[in-house]
CSV table of C-alpha atoms in Angstrom, one decimal:
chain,number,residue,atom,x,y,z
C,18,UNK,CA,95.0,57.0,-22.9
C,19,UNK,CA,92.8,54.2,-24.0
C,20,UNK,CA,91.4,54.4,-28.0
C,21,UNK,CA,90.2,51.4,-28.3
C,22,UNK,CA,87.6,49.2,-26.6
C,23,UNK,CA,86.2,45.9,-26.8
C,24,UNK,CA,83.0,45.9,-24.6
C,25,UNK,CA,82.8,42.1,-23.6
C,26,UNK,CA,78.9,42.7,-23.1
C,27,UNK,CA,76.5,40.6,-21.5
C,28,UNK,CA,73.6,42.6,-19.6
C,29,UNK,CA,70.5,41.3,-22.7
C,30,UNK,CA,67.3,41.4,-21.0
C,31,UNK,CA,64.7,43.5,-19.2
C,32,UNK,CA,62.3,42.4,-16.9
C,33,UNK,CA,59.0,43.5,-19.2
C,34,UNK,CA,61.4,44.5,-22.6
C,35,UNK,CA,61.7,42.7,-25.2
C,36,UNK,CA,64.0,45.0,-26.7
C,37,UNK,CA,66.1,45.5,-24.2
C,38,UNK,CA,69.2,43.6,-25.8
C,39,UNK,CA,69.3,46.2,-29.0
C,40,UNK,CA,68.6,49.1,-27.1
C,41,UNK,CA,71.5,48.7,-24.9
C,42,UNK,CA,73.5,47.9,-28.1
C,43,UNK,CA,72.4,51.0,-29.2
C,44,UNK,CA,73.4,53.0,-26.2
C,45,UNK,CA,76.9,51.6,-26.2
C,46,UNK,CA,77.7,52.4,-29.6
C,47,UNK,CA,76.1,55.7,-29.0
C,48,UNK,CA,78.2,56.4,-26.2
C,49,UNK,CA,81.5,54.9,-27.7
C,50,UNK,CA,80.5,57.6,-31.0
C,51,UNK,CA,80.2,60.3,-28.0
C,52,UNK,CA,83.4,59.5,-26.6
C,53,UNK,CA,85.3,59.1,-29.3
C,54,UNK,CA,86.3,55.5,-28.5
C,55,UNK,CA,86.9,52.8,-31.3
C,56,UNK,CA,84.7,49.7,-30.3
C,57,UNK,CA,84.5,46.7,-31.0
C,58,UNK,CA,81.3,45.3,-29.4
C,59,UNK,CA,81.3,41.7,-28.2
C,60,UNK,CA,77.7,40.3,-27.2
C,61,UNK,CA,78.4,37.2,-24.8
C,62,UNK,CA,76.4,34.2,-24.6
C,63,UNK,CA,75.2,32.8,-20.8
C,64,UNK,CA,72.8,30.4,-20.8
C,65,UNK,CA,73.3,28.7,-17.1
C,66,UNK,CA,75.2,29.3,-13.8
C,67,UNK,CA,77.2,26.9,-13.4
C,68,UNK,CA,78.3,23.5,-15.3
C,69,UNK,CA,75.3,21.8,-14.0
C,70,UNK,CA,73.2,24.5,-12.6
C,71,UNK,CA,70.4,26.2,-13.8
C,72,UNK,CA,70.1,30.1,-13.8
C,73,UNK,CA,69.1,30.8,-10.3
C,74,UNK,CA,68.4,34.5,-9.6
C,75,UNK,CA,66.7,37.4,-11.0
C,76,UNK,CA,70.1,38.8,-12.3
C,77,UNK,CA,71.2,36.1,-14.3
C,78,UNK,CA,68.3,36.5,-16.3
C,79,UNK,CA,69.0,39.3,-17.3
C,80,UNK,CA,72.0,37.8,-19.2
C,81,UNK,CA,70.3,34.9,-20.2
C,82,UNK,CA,69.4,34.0,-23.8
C,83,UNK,CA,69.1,31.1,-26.4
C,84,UNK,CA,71.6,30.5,-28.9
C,85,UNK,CA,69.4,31.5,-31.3
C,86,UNK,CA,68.7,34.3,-30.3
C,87,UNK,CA,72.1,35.3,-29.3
C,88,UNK,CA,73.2,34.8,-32.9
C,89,UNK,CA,70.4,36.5,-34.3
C,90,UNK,CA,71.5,39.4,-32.0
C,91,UNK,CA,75.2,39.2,-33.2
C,92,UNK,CA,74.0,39.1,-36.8
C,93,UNK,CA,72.1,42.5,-36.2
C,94,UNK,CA,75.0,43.9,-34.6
C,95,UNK,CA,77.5,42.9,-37.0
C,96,UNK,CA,75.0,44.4,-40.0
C,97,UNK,CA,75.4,47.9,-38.7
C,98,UNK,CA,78.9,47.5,-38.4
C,99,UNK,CA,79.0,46.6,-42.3
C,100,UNK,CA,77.2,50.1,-42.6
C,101,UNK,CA,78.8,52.4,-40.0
C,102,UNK,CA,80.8,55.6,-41.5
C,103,UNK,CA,84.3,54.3,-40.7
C,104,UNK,CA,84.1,54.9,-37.0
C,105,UNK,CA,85.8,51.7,-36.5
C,106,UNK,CA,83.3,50.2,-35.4
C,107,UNK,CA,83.3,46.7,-35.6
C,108,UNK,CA,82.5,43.4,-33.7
C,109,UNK,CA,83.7,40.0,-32.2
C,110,UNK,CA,81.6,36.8,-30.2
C,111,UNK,CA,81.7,35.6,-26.8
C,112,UNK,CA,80.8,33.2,-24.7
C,113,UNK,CA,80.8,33.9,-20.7
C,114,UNK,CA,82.7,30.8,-19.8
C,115,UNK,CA,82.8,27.2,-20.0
C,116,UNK,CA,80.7,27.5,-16.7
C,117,UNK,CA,78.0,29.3,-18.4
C,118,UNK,CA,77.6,28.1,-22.0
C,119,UNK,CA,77.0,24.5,-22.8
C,120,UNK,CA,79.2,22.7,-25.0
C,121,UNK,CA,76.9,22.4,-28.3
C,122,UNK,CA,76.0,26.5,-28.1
C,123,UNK,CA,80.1,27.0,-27.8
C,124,UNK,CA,80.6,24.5,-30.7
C,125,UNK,CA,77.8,27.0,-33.0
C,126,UNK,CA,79.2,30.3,-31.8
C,127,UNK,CA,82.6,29.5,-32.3
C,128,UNK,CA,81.9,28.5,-36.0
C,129,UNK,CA,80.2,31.7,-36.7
C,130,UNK,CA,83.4,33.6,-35.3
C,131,UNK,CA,85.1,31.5,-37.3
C,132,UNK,CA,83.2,31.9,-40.7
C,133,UNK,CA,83.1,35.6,-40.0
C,134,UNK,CA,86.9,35.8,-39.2
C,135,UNK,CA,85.7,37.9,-36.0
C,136,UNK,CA,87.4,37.6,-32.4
C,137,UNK,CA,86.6,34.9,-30.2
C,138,UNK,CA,86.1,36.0,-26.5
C,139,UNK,CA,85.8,33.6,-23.6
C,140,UNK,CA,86.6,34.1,-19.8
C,141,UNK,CA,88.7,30.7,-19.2
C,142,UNK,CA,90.5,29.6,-15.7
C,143,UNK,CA,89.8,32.3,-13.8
C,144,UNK,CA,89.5,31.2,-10.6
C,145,UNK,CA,90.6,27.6,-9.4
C,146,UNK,CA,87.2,26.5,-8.4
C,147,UNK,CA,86.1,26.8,-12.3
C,148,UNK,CA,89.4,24.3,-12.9
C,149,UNK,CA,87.4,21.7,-10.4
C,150,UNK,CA,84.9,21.9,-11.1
C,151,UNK,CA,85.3,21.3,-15.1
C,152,UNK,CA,87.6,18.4,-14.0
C,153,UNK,CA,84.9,16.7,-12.1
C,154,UNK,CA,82.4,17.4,-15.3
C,155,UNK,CA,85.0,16.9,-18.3
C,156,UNK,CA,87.6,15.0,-16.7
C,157,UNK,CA,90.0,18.4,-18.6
C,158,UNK,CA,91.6,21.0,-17.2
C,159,UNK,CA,89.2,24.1,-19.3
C,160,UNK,CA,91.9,25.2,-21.4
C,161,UNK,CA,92.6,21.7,-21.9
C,162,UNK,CA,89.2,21.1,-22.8
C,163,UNK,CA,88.9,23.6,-25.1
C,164,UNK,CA,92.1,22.8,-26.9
C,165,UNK,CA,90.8,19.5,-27.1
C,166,UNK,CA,87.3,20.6,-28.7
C,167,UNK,CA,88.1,23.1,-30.5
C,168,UNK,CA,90.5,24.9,-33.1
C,169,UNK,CA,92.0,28.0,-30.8
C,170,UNK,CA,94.0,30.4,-32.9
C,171,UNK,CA,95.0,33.7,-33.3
C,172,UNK,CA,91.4,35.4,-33.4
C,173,UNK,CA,90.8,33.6,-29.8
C,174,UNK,CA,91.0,36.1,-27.1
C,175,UNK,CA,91.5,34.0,-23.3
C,176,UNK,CA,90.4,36.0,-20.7
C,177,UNK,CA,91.9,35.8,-17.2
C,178,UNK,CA,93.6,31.9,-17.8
C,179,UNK,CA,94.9,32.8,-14.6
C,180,UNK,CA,95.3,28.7,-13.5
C,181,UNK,CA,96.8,27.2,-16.3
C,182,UNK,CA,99.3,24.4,-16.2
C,183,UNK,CA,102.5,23.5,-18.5
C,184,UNK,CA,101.0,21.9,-21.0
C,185,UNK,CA,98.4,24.6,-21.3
C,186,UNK,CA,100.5,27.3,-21.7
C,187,UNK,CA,102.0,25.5,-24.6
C,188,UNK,CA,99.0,25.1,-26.3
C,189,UNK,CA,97.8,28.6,-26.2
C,190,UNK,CA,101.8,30.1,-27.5
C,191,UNK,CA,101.6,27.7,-30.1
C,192,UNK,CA,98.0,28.7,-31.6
C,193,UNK,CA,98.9,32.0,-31.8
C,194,UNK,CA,95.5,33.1,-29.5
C,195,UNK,CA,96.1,36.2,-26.9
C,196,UNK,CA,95.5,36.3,-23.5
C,197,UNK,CA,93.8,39.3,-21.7
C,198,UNK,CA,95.0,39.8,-18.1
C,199,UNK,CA,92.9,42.1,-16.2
C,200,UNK,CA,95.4,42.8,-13.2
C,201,UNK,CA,93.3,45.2,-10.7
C,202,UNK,CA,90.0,43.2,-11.3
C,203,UNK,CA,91.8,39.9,-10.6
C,204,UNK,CA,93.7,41.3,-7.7
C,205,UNK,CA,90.3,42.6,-6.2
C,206,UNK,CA,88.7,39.3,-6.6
C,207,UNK,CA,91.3,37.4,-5.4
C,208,UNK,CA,91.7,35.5,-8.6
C,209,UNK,CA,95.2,34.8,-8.0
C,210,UNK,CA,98.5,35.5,-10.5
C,211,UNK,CA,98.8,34.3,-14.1
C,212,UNK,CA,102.1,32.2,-14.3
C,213,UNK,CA,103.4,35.4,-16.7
C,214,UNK,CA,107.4,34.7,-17.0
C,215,UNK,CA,107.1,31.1,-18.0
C,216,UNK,CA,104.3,32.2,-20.4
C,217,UNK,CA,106.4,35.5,-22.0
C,218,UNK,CA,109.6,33.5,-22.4
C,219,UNK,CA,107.7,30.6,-24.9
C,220,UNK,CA,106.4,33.6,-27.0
C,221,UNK,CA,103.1,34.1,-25.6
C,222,UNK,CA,100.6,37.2,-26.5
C,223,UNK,CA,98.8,39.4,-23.9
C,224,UNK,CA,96.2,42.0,-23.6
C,225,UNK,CA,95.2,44.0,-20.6
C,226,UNK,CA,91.1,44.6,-19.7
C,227,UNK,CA,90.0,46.9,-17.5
C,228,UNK,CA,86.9,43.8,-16.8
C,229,UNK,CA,84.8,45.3,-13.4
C,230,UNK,CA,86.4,49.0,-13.8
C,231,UNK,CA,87.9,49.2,-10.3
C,232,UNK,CA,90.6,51.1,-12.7
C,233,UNK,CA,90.6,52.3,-16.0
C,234,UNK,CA,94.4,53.4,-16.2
C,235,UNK,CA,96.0,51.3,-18.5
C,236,UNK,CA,99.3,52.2,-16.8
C,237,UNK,CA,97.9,51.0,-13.6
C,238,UNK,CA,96.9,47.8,-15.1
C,239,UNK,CA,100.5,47.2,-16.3
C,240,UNK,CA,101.9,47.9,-12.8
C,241,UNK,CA,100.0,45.4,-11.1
C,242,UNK,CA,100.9,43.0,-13.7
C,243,UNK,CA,104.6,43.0,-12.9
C,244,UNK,CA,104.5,43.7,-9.3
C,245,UNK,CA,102.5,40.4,-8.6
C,246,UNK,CA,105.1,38.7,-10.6
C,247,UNK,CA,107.9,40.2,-8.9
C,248,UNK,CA,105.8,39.0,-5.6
C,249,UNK,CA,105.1,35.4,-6.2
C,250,UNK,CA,109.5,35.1,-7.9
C,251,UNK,CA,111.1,37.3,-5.8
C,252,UNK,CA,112.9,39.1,-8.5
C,253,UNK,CA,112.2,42.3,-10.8
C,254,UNK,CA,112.0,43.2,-14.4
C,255,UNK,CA,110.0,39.8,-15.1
C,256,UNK,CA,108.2,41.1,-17.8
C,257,UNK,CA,111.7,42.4,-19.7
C,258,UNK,CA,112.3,39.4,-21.4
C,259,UNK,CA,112.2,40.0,-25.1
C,260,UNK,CA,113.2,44.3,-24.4
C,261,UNK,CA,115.7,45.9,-22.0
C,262,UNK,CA,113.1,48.1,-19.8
C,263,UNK,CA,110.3,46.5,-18.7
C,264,UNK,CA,107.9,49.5,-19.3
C,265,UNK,CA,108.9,49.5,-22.6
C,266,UNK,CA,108.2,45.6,-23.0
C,267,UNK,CA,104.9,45.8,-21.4
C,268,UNK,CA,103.4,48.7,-22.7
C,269,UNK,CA,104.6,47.3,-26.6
C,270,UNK,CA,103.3,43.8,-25.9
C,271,UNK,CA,100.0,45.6,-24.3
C,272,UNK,CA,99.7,47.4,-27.9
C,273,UNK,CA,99.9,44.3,-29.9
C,274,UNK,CA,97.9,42.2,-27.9
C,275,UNK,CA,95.1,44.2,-27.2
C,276,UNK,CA,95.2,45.0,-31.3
C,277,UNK,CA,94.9,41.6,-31.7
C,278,UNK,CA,92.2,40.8,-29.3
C,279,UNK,CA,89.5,43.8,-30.8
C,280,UNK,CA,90.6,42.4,-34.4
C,281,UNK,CA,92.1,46.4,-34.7
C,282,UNK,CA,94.0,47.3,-37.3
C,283,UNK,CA,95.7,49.5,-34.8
C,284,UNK,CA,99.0,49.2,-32.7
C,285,UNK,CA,102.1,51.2,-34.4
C,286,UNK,CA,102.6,54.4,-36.2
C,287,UNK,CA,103.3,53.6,-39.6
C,288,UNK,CA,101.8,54.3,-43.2
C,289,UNK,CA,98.5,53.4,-43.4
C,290,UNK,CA,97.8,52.4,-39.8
C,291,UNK,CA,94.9,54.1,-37.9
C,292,UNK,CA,96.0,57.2,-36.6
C,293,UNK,CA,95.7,56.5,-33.0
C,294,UNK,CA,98.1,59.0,-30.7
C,295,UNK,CA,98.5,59.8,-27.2
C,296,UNK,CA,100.8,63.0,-26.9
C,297,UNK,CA,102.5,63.2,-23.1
C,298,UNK,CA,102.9,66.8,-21.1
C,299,UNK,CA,106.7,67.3,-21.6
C,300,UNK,CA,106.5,69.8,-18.3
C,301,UNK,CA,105.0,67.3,-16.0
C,302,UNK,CA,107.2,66.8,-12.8
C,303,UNK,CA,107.0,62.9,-13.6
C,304,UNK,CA,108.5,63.2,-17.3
C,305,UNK,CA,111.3,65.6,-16.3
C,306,UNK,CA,114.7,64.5,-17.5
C,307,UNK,CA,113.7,61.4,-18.9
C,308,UNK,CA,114.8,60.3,-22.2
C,309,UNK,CA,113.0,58.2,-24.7
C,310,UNK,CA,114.8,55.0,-23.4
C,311,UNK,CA,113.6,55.4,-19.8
C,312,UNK,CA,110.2,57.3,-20.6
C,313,UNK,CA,107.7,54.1,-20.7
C,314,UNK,CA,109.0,53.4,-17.4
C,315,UNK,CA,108.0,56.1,-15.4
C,316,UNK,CA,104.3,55.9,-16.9
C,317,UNK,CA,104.3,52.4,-15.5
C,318,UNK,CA,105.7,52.7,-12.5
C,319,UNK,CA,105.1,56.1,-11.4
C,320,UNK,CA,102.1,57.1,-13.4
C,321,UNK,CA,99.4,57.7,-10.7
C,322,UNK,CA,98.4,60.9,-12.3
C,323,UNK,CA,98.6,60.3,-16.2
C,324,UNK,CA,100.8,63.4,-17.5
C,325,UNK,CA,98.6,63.0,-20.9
C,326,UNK,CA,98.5,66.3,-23.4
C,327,UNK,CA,96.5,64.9,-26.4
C,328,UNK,CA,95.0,61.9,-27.0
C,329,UNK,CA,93.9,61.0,-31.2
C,330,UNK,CA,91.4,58.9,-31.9
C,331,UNK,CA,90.9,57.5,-35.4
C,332,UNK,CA,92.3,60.8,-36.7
C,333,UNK,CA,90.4,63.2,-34.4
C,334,UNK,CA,92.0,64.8,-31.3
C,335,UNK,CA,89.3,64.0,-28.1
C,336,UNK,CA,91.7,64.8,-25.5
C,337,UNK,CA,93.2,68.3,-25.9
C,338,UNK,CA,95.7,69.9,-23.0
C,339,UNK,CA,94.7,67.3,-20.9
C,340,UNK,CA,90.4,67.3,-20.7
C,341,UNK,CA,88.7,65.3,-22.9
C,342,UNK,CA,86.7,68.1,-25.4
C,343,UNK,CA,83.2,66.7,-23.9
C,344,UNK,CA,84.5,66.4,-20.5
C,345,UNK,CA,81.9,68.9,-18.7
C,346,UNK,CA,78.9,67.4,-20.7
C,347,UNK,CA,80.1,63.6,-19.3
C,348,UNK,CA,80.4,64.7,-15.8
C,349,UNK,CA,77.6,66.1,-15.5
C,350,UNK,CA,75.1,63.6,-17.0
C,351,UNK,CA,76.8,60.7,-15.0
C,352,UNK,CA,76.6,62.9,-11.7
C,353,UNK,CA,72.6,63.1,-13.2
C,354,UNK,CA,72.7,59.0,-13.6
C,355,UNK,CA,74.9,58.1,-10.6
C,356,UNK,CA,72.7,60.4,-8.1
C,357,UNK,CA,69.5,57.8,-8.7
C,358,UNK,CA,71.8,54.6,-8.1
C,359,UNK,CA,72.2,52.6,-5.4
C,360,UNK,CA,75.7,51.2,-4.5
C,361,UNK,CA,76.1,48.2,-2.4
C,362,UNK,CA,80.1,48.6,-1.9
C,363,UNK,CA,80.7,45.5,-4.3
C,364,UNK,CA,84.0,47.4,-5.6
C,365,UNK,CA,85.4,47.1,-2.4
């Protein structure tokens, strides 16, 4: 059901390959054009790993680059963009986290997002060790800090923000920026729960991510949202604030949020929108004798098994009765790819 992506990438380097950063560029726009996928590719800045630490394994360097050369990178990216053949493809900046990118680079990238009018991506408050330890460094809170240092608006996309205070929350409704809540990812990591209702009922924007990839069901993603809500308050139907269902609400707010975060032009069906479509199976067991009023609701709650027809992408139809049209061709050559990995468990 997804037709949109914004592939917050970070994996630059090779051990031995200098061109390792544009030839993995080059494979995920490749594989987004396969697909069928709009993208919008986000290269991410990490230069250290931590506040005050230096990178310390043979992984992190593989992320690692100079802001330089991450710019230089961007600018590349951003140029075959300008001449793709209206794929929609397009891209945005980010920077890992306040952990990982050092004030001055932040200051530069965030001025080239800013010149460029392209979205700003930046994992903030995720997990309440990153909120100590930027109080011991900064003497702020991180989305204090960053409200303090620089100007957030509505082409900043917050990642996670999952420990934010009060005042915090009122900054980020008031500049318009959009938080992306990755629900399944945080709930496997034992993030903890973004304080949704108080956030929702002063206006605020979200997005939903699919981040590590233990899911990719959108629906899924929505369902954990309000059932760690309902959790922590002890009531239902938090996320019905501004609509009567609650499926209805999230899904809409999903739509215009995540929009907003790729810098998509996407969102509604209207004249001269993209043509973007996701047709449901009428005869699925799930759907039966719903109406349109109570129909968003059953995908959220009870949509284990996605009863998707069609799905339209950009004007083309990718997902017909219920298989994507390369379906066989992508099982196979990631049953070809997966066979020579090793997995440590590390989605557990």
């Amino acid at each position: 059901g997804y037709t949109a992506v914004a592939e917050f990438h970070y994996l630059h380097n090779e051990p031995g390959d200098k061109g390792a950063a544009d030839a993995m560029f080059a494979a995920i726009v490749a594989a987004a054009r396969e697909s069928g996928i709009r993208l919008t590719f986000v290269p991410v800045l990490y230069e250290r790993a931590g506040l005050d630490e230096a990178l310390r394994t043979a992984q992190q360097e593989r992320f690692a680059r100079t802001v330089d050369e991450f710019i230089a990178h961007y600018e590349s990216a951003g140029s075959q963009a300008q001449k793709s053949d209206g794929d929609g493809f397009r891209v945005g900046i980010g920077a890992h986290s306040l952990r990982a990118v050092t004030a001055e680079s932040l200051s530069k990238i965030a001025a080239v997002a800013k010149a460029d009018s392209v979205p700003m991506h930046i994992h903030i408050a995720e997990q309440q060790r990153e909120v100590d330890q930027c109080l011991d460094a900064h003497n702020a809170r991180p989305i204090e800090w960053l409200y303090d240092n620089h100007d957030v608006n509505e082409n900043w996309c917050l990642v996670h923000a999952t420990h934010i205070d009060e005042r915090e929350i009122q900054s980020i409704t008031d500049s318009g920026a959009v938080v992306c809540l990755c629900p399944s990812t945080e709930a496997n990591l034992g993030d903890g729960l973004f304080p949704l209702q108080n956030y929702l009922e002063k206006g605020g924007r979200i997005a939903i991510g699919s981040d590590s990839h233990v899911s990719i069901n959108p629906f899924e993603e929505l369902r954990w949202l309000e059932y760690g809500q309902r959790l922590i308050s002890q009531s239902r139907n938090i996320a019905a604030i501004r609509r009567q269902q609650t499926g209805r609400s999230l899904f809409e707010m999903a739509l215009d949020g995540g929009a907003l975060a790729g810098g998509e032009p996407g969102g509604h069906i209207q004249t001269d929108a993209v043509a973007d479509l996701v047709v449901l199976d009428d005869d699925s067991p799930m759907l039966v004798g719903h109406t349109t009023r109570s129909l968003l609701d059953a995908l959220v709650f009870s949509g284990f098994t996605l009863p998707i027809d069609r799905v339209m992408v950009h004007g083309r139809w990718q997902v017909v009765d219920g298989r994507h049209i390369k379906e066989q061709e992508a099982r196979q050559a990631y049953a070809a790819v997966a066979t020579e990995l090793e997995f440590d468990g590390g989605a557990s």
